[in-house]
mmCIF file of C-alpha atoms in Angstrom:
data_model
loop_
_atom_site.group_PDB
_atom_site.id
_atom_site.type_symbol
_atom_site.label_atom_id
_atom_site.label_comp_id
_atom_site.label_asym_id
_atom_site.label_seq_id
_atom_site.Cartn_x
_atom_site.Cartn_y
_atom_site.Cartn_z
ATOM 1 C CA UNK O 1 -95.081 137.757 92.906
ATOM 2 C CA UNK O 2 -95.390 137.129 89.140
ATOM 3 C CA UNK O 3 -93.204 135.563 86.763
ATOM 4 C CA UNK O 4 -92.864 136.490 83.158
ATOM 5 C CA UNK O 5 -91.127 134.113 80.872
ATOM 6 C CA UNK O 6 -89.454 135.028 78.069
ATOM 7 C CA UNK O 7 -89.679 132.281 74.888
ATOM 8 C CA UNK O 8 -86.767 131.705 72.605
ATOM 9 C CA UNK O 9 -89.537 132.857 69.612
ATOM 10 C CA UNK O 10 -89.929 135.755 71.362
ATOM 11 C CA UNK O 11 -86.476 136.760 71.661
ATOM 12 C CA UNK O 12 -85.890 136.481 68.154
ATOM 13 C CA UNK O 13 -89.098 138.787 66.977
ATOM 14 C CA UNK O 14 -87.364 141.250 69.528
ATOM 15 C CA UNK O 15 -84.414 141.012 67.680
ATOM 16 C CA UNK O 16 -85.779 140.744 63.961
ATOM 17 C CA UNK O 17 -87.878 144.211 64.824
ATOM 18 C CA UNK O 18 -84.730 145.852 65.804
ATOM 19 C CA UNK O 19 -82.917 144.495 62.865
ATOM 20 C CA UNK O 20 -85.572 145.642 60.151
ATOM 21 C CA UNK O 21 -85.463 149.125 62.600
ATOM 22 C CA UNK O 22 -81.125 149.173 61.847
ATOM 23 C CA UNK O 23 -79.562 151.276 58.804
ATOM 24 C CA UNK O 24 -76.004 151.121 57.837
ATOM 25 C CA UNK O 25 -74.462 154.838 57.611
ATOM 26 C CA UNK O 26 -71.551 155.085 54.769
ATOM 27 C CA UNK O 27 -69.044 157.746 55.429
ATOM 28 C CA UNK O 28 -69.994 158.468 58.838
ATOM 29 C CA UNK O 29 -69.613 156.749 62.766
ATOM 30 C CA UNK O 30 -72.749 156.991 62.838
ATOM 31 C CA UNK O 31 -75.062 153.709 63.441
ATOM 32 C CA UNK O 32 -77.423 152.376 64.854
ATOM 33 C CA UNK O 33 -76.673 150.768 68.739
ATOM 34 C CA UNK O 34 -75.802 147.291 68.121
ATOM 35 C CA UNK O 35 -75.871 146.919 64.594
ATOM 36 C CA UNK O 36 -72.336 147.748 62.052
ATOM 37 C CA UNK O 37 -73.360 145.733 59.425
ATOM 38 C CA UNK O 38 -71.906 146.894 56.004
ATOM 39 C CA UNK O 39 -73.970 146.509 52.847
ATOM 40 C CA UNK O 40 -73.680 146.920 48.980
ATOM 41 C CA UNK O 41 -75.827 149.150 47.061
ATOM 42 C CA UNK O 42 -79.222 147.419 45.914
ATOM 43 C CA UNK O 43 -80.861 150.213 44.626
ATOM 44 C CA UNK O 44 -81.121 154.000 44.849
ATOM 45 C CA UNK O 45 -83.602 155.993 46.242
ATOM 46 C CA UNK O 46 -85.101 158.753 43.773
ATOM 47 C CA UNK O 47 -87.735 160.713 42.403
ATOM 48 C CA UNK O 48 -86.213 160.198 38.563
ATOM 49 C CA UNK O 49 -88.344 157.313 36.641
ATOM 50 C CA UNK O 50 -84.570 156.008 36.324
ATOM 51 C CA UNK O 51 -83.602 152.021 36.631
ATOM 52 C CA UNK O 52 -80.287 150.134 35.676
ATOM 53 C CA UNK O 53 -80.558 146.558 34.246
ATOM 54 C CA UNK O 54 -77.224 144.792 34.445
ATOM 55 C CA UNK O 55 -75.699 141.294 33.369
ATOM 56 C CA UNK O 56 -73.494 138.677 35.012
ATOM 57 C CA UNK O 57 -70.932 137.119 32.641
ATOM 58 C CA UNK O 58 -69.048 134.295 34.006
ATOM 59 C CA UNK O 59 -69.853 130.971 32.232
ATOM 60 C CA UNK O 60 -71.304 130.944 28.771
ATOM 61 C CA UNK O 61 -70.900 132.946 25.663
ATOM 62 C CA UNK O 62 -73.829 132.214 23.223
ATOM 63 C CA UNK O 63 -76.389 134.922 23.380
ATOM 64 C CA UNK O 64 -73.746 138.261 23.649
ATOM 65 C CA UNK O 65 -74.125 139.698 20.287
ATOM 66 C CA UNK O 66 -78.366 138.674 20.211
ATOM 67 C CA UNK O 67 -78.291 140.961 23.605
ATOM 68 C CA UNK O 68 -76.235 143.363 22.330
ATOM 69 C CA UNK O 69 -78.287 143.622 18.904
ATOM 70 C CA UNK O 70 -81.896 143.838 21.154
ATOM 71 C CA UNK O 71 -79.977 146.467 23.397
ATOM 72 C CA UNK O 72 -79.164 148.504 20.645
ATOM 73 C CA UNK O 73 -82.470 148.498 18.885
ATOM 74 C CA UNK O 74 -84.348 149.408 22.108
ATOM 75 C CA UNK O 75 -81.270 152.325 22.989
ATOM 76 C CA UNK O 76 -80.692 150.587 26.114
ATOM 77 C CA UNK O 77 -77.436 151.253 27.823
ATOM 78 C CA UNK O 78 -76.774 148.007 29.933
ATOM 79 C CA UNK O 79 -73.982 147.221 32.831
ATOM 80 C CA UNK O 80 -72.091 144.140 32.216
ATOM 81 C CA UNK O 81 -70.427 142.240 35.145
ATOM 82 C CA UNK O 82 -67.976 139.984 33.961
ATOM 83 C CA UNK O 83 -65.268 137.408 35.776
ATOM 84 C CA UNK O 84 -61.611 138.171 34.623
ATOM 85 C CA UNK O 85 -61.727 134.377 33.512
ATOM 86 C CA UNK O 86 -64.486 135.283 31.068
ATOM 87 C CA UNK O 87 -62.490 137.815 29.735
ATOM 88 C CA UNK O 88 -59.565 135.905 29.435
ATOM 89 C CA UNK O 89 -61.641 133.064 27.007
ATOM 90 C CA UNK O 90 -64.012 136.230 25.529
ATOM 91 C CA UNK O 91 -61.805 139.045 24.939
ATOM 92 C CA UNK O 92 -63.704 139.761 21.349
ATOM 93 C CA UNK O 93 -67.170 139.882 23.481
ATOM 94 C CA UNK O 94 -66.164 142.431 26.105
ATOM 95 C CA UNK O 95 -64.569 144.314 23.076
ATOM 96 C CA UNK O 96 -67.641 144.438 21.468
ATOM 97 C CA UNK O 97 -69.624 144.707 24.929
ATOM 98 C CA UNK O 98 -67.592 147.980 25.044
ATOM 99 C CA UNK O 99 -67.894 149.131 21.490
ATOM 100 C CA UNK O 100 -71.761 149.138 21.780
ATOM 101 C CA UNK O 101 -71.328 151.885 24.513
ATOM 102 C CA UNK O 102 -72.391 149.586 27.420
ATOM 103 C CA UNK O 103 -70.196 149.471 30.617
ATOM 104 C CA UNK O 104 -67.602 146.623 31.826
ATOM 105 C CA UNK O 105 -67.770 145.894 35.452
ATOM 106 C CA UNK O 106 -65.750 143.507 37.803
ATOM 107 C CA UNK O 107 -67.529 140.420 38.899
ATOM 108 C CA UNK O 108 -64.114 139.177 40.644
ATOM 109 C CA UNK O 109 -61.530 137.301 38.567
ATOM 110 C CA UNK O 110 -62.447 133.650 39.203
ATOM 111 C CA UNK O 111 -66.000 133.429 40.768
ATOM 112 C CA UNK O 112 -65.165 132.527 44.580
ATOM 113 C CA UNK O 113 -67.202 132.925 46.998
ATOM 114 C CA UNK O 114 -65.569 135.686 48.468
ATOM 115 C CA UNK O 115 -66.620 135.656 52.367
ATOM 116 C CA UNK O 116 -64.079 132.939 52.013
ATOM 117 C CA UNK O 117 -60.806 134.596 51.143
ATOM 118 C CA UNK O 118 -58.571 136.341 53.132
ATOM 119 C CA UNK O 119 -58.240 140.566 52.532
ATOM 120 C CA UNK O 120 -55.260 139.995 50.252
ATOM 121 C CA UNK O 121 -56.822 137.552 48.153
ATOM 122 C CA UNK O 122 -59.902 139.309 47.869
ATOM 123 C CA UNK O 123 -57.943 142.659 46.624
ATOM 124 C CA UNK O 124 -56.176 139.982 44.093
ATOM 125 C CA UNK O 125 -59.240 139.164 42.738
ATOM 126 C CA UNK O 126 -60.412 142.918 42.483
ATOM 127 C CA UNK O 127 -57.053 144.336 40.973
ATOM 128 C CA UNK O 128 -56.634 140.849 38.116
ATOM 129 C CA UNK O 129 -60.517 141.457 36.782
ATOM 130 C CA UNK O 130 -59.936 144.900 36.769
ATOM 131 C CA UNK O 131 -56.598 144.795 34.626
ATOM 132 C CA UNK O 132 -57.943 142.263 31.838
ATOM 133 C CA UNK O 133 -61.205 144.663 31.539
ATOM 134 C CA UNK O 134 -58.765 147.942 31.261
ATOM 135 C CA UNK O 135 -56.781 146.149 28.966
ATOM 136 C CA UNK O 136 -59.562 145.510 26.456
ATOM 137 C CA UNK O 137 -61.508 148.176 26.972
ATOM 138 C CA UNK O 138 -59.022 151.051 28.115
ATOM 139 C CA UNK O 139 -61.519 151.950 31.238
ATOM 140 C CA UNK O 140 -60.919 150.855 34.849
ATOM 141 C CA UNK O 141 -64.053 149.613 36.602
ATOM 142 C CA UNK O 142 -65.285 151.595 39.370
ATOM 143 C CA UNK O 143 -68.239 148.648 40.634
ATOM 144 C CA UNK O 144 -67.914 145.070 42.002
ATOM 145 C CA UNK O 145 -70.775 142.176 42.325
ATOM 146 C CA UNK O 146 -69.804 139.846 44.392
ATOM 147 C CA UNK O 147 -70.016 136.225 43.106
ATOM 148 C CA UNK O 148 -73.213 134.414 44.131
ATOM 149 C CA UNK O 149 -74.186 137.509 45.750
ATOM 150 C CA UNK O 150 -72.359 136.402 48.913
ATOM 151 C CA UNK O 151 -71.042 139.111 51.107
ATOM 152 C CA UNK O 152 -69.970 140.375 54.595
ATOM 153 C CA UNK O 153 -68.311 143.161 56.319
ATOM 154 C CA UNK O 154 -64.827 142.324 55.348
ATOM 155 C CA UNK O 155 -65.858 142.202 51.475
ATOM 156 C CA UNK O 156 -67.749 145.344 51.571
ATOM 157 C CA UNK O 157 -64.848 147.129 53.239
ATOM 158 C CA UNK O 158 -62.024 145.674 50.902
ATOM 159 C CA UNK O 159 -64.231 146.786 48.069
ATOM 160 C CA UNK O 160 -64.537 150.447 49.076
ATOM 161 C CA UNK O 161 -60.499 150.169 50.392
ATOM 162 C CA UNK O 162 -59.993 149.996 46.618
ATOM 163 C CA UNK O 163 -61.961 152.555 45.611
ATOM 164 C CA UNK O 164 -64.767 150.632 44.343
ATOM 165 C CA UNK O 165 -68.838 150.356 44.691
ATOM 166 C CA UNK O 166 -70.023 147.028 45.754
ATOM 167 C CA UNK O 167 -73.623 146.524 43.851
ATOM 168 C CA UNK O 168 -76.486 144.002 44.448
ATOM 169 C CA UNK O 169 -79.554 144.300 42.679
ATOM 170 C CA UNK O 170 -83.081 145.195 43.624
ATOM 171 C CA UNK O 171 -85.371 142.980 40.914
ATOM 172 C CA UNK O 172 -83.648 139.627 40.330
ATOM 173 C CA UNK O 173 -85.244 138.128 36.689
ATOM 174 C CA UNK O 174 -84.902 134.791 37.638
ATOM 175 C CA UNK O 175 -83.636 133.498 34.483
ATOM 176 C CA UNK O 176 -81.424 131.274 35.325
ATOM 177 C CA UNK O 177 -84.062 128.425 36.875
ATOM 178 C CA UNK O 178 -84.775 125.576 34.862
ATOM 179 C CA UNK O 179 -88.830 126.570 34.959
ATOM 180 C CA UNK O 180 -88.357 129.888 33.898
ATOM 181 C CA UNK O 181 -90.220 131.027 30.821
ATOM 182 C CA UNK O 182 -90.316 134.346 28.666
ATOM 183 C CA UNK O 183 -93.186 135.353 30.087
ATOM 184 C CA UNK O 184 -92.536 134.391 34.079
ATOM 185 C CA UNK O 185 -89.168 136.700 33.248
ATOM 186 C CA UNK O 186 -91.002 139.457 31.741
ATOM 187 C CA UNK O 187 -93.719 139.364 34.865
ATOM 188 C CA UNK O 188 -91.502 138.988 37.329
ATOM 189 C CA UNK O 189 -89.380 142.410 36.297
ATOM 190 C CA UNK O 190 -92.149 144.337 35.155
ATOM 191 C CA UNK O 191 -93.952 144.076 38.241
ATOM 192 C CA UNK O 192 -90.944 144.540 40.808
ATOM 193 C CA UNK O 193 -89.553 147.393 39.049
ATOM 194 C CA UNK O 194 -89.918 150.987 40.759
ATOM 195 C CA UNK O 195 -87.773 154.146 40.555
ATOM 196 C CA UNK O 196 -83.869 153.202 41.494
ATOM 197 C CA UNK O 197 -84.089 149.768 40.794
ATOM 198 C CA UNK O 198 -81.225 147.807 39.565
ATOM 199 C CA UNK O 199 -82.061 144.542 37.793
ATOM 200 C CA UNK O 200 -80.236 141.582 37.504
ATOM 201 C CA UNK O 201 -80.177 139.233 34.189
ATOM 202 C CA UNK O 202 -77.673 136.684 32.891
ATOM 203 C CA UNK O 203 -75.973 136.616 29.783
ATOM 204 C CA UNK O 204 -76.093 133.026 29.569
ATOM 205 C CA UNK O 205 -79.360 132.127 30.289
ATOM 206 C CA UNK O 206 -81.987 130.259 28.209
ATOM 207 C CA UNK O 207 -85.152 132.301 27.743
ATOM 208 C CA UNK O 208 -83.570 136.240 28.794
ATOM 209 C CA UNK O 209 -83.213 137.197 24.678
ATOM 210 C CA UNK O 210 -86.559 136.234 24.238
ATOM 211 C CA UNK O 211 -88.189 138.094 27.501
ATOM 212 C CA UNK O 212 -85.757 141.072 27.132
ATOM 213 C CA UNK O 213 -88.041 142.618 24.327
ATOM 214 C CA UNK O 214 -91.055 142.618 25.766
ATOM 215 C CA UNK O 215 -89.413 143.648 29.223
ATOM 216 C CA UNK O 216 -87.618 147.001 27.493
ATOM 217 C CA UNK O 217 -90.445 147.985 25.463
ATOM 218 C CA UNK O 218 -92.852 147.789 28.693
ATOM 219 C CA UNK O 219 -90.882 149.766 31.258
ATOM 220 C CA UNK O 220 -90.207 152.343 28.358
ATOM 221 C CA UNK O 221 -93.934 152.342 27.719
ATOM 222 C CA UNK O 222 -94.351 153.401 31.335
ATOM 223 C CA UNK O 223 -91.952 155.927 31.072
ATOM 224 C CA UNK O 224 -88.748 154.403 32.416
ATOM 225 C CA UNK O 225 -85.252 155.944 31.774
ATOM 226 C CA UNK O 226 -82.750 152.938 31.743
ATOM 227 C CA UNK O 227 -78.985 154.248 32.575
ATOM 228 C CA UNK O 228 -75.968 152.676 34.119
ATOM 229 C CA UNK O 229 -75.671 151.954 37.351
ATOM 230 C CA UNK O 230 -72.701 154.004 38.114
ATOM 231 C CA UNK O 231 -75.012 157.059 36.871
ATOM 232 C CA UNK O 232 -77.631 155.804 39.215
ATOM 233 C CA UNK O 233 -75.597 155.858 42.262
ATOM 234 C CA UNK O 234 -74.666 158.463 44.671
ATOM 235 C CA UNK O 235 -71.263 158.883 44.973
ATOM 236 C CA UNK O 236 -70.621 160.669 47.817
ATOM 237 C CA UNK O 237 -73.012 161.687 51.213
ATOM 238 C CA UNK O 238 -75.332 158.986 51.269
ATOM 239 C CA UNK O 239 -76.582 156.207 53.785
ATOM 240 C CA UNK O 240 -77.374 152.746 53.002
ATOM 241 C CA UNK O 241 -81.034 152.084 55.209
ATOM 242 C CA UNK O 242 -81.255 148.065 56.103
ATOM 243 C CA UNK O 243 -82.766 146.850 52.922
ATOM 244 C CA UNK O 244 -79.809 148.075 50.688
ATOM 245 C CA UNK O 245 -81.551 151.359 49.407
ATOM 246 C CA UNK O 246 -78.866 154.164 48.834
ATOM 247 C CA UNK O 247 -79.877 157.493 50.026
ATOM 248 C CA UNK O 248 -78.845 160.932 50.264
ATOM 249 C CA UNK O 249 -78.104 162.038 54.017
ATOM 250 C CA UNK O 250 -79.982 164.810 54.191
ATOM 251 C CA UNK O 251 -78.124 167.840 55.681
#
């Protein structure tokens, strides 16, 4: 008689393959056996040369108008995710955020971690951002980034309960680390961006108005068309496959 034995390390690659194997299906019972995770939107899948940069506002306020002016020279239309409290000490900046054409998103209203509230907090969150960014801008935000990109089920669902679009990103530009430089930040984007991608950059960090520049004038160079992200989405009949690429089910 023989004996097989099964190792612990071998009963997590067994699960890992079926995990990387799993896709989330939005709109539809459909899933995978085993498998309902929920997940944001990290990029879109597409044939258009289109990509969305986008910008966290939550902490600092020093290099708004130098992003704004480098947007605008460039013709970049940018996504801005802001906290409600940033609004509430920046009001003038989102103004003018919104005045240069570029769009005002909801990064919650306080910057929890939001796997930690309840559903009724989390909504609170949702519905205060979104009233201080309608009442400076006169537009209601239709997408939500979750704080320290921390998410689960339950925030994914509350999101969408409100009629909203939870968004990650794709390419992350790294500029908030202490060793980033100009040029690391300009590599590291140019080289991870592909058609669909959303990028992530900070308002507030040290070296991003420097690298932006170079970074815009590149991926127009190769022929990148830079629009928002709630242009870049699907908003109806599509799937979400494991790594957080939005799809169109095809009929």
């Amino acid at each position: 008689m023989k004996f097989f034995i099964i190792t612990k390390k071998q009963i997590m690659l067994a699960l890992t393959t079926l995990l990387v194997m799993t896709c989330v299906i939005v709109g539809s019972a459909t899933t995978f056996a085993g498998d309902d995770r929920k997940l944001p939107i990290y990029c879109v899948e597409t044939e258009k040369k289109q990509i969305a940069i986008s910008f966290d506002a939550a902490w600092g306020n020093d290099d708004t108008e130098t992003l704004i002016n480098i947007l605008k020279e460039y013709e970049v239309p940018a996504t801005f995710f802001v906290v409600g409290a940033w609004v509430d000490k920046y009001p003038e900046s989102v103004k003018q955020l919104s005045d240069a054409g570029h769009r005002i998103e909801n990064h919650s209203n306080t910057h929890p971690y939001m796997t930690q509230l309840s559903t009724t907090q989390m909504k609170n969150e949702l519905d205060s951002c979104n009233k201080k960014i309608e009442s400076v801008t006169g537009r209601c935000p239709t997408l939500f980034r979750p704080p320290y990109g921390d998410y689960d089920n339950a925030v994914v669902e509350t999101v969408n309960q409100v009629n909203m679009y939870p968004i990650q990103w794709s390419v992350d530009s790294l500029d908030w680390k202490d060793n980033a430089t100009p040029d690391s930040i300009c590599q590291r984007v140019t080289s991870k961006v592909k058609n669909g991608s959303i990028v992530l950059f900070h308002n507030h960090a040290d070296h991003t108005p420097e690298a932006l520049p170079n970074i815009l004038k590149c991926l127009k160079d190769e022929g990148y068309e830079f629009v928002f992200i709630e242009d870049l989405i699907l908003k109806k009949d599509y799937e979400i496959k494991h790594d957080g690429t939005q799809c169109r089910i095809e009929e």
